[in-house]
Coordinates of C-alpha atoms in Angstrom, one line a residue:
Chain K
X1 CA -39.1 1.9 -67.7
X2 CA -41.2 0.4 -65.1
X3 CA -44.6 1.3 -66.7
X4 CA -45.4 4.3 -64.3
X5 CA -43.9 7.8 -65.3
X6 CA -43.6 10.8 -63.4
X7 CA -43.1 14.3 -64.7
X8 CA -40.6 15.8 -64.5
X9 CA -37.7 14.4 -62.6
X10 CA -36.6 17.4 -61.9
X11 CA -38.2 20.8 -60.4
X12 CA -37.2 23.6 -58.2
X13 CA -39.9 25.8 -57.5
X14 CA -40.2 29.4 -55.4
X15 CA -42.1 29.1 -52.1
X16 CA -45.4 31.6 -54.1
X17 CA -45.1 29.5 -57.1
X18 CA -48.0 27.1 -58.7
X19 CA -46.8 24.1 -60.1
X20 CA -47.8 20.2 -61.2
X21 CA -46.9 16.9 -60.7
X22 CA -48.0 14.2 -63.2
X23 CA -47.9 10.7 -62.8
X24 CA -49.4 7.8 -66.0
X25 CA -49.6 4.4 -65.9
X26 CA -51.2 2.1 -68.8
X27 CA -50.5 -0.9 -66.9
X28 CA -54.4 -1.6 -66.2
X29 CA -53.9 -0.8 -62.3
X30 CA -56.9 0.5 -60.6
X31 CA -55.1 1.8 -57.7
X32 CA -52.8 5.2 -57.9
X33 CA -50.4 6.3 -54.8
X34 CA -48.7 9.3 -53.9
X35 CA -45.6 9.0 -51.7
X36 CA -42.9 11.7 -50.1
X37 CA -39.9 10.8 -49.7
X38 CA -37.6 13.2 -47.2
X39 CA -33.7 12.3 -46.3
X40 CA -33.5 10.0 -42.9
X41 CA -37.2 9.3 -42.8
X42 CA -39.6 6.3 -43.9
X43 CA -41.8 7.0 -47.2
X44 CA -44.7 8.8 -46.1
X45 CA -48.3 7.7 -47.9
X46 CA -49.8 10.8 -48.6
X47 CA -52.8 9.8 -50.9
X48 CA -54.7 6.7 -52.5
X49 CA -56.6 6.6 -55.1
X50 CA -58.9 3.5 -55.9
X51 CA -61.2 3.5 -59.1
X52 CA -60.7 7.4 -59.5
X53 CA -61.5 7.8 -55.7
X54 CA -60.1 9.0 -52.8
X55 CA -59.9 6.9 -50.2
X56 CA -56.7 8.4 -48.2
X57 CA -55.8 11.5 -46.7
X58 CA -52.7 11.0 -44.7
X59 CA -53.7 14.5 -43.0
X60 CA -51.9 16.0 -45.8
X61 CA -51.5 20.0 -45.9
X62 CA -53.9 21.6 -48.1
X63 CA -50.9 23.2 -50.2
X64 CA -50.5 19.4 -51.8
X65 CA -54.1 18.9 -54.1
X66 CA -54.3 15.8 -55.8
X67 CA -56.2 15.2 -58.9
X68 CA -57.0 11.7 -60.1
X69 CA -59.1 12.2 -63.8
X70 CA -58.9 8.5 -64.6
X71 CA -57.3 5.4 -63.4
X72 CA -54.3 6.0 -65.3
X73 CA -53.6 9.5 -64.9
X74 CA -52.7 11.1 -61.0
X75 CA -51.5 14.9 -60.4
X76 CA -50.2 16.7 -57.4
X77 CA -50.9 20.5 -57.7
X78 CA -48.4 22.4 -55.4
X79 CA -48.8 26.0 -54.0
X80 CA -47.2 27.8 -51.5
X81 CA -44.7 25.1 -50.2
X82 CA -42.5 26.0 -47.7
X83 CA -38.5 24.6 -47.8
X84 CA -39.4 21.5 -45.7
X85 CA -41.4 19.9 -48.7
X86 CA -38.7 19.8 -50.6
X87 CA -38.5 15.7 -51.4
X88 CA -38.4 13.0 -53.9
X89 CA -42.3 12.4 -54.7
X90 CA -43.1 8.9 -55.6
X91 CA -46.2 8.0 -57.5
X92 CA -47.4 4.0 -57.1
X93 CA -50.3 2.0 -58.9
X94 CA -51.3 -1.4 -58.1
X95 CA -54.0 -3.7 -58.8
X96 CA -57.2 -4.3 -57.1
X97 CA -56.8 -6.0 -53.5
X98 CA -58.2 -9.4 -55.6
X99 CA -54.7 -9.6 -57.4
X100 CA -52.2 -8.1 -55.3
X101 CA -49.1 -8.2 -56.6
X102 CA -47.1 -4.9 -54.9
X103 CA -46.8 -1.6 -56.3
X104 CA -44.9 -0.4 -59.3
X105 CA -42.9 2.7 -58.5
X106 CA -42.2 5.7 -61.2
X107 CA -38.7 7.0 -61.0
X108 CA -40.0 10.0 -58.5
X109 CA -39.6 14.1 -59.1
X110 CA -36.8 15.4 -57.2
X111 CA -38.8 18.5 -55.7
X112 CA -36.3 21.5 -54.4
X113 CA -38.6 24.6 -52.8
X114 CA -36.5 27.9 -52.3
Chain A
X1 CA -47.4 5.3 -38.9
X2 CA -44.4 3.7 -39.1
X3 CA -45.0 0.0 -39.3
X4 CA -42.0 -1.7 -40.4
X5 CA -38.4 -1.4 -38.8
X6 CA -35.3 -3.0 -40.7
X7 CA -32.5 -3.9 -39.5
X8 CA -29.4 -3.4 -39.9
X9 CA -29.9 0.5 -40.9
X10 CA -27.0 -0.1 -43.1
X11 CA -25.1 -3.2 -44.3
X12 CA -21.6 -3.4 -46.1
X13 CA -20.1 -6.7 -46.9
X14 CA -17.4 -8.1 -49.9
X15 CA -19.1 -9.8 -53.3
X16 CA -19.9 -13.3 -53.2
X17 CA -21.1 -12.9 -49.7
X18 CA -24.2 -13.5 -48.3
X19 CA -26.6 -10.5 -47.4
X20 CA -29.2 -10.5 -44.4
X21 CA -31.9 -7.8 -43.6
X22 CA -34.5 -8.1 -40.9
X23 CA -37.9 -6.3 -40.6
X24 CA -40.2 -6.2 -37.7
X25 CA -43.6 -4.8 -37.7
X26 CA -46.1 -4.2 -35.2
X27 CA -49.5 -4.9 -36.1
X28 CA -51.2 -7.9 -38.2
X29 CA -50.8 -7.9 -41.6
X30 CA -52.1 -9.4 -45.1
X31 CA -48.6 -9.7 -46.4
X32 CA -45.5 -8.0 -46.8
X33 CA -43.0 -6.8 -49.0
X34 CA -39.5 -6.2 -49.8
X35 CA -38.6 -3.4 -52.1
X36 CA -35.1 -2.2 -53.6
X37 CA -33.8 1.0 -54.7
X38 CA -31.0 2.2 -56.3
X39 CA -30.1 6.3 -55.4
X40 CA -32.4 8.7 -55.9
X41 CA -34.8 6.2 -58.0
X42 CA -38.2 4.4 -57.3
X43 CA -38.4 1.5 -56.0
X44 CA -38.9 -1.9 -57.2
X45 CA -40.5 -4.6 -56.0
X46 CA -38.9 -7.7 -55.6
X47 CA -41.2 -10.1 -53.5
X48 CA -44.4 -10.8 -51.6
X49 CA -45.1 -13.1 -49.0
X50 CA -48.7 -13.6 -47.2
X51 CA -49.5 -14.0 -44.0
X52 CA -49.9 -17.3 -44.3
X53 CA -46.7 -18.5 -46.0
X54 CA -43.4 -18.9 -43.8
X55 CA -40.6 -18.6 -46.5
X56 CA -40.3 -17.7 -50.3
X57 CA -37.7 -17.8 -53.0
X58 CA -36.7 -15.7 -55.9
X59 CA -33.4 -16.3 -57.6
X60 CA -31.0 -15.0 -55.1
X61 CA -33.5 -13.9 -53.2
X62 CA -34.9 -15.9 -49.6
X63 CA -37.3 -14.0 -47.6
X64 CA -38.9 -15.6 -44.2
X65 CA -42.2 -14.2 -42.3
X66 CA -42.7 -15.4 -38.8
X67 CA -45.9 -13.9 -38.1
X68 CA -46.1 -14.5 -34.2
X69 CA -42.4 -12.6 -33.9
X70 CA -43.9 -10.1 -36.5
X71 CA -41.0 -10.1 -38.2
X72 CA -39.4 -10.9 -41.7
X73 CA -36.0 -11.5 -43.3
X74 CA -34.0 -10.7 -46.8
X75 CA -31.4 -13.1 -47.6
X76 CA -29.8 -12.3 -50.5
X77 CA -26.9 -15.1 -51.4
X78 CA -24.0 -15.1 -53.5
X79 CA -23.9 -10.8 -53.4
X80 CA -22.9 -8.8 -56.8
X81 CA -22.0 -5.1 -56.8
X82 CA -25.2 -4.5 -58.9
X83 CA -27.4 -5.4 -55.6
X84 CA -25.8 -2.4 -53.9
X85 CA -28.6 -0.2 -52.5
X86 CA -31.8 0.2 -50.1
X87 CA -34.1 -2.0 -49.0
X88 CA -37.5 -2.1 -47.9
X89 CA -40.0 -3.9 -46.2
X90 CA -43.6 -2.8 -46.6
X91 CA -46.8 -3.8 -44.7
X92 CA -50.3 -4.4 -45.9
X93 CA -52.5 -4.4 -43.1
X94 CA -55.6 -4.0 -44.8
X95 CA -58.6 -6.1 -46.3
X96 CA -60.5 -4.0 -48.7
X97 CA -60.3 -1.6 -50.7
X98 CA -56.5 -1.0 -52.8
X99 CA -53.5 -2.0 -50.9
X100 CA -51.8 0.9 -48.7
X101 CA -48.3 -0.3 -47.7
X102 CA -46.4 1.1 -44.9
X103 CA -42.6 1.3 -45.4
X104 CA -39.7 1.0 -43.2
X105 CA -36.8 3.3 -43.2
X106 CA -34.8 0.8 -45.3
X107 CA -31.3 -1.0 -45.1
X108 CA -28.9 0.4 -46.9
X109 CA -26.8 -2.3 -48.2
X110 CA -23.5 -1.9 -50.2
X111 CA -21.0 -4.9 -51.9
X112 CA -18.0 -3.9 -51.9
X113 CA -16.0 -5.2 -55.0

């Protein structure tokens, strides 16, 4: 356990369905990351979170809606995907820029859309 | 963007050997990092060096930064199966606010028993 988990590991989900991604960490971070992860390509930053806030938008679709109640709770509401989102999701927290120390990783939801 | 570029894309080479990845990036940067990750896992983070440091140490691990080549290397010595996996450099090019690292599209590196 690295101190970041992600729920679930695993989910396969229709193209009209609605469903959640959750992501905790009680490490103290203040900072909360969503990544995708797609075969043959680089992880993509798709949001940051800093004190609860947005800060990033990597020009994300709309069908991916992140929710950020506190600093150690993240969520990324799907709806309507379409095949090509299917990917391993990483969430990511880190400490404030004073004591940077690199990210801790959860293990990732393997996301299949059909 | 994609920031950092490793090199080899993939690496295979016999236990007890030496292992040598290379990253270049392309704009200035705070630090960088090198991450590892087994199949299908998260990653873990295995070192930081700043901009301002030229080499650091971590076990097995060597990593270099020569920031007027823009470029980094991960020199892992004395290989075990275990290390078998990817690995990734990440940038952080920014100065406020939380960190927001860029990846590379890793080296996959296997030790062949």
């Amino acid at each position: 356990e690295t101190g970041v988990t992600q729920t679930p590991r695993h989910l396969v989900m229709g193209m009209t369905n609605k469903k959640s991604l959750k992501c905790e960490q009680h490490l103290g971070h203040n900072a909360m990351y969503w990544y995708k992860q797609s075969a043959k390509k680089p992880l993509e930053l798709m949001f940051v979170y800093n004190f609860k806030e947005q800060t990033e938008n990597n020009s994300v679709p709309s069908r991916f809606s992140p929710e950020c109640p506190n600093s150690s709770h993240l969520f990324l509401h799907l709806h309507t995907l379409q095949p090509e989102d299917s990917a391993l999701y990483l969430c990511a927290s880190s400490q404030h820029r004073g004591r940077i120390n690199g990210y801790t990783f959860g293990s990732g939801t393997r996301l299949t859309v059909v | 963007s994609q920031q950092g570029e490793e090199d080899p894309q993939a690496l295979s080479i016999q236990e007890g050997e030496n292992a040598t990845m290379n990253c270049s990036y392309k704009t200035s940067i705070n630090n960088l990092q090198w991450y590892r990750q087994n199949s299908g896992r998260g990653l873990v983070h295995l070192i930081l060096i700043r901009s301002n440091e030229r080499e650091k140490h971590s076990g097995r691990l060597r990593v270099t930064l020569d920031t007027s080549k823009k470029s980094s290397s991960l020199l892992i010595t004395a290989s075990r199966a275990a290390d078998t996996a990817s690995y990734f450099c990440a940038t952080d090019a920014g100065d406020q606010g939380a960190q927001k690292l860029v990846f590379g599209q890793g080296t996959r590196l296997t030790i062949n028993p």
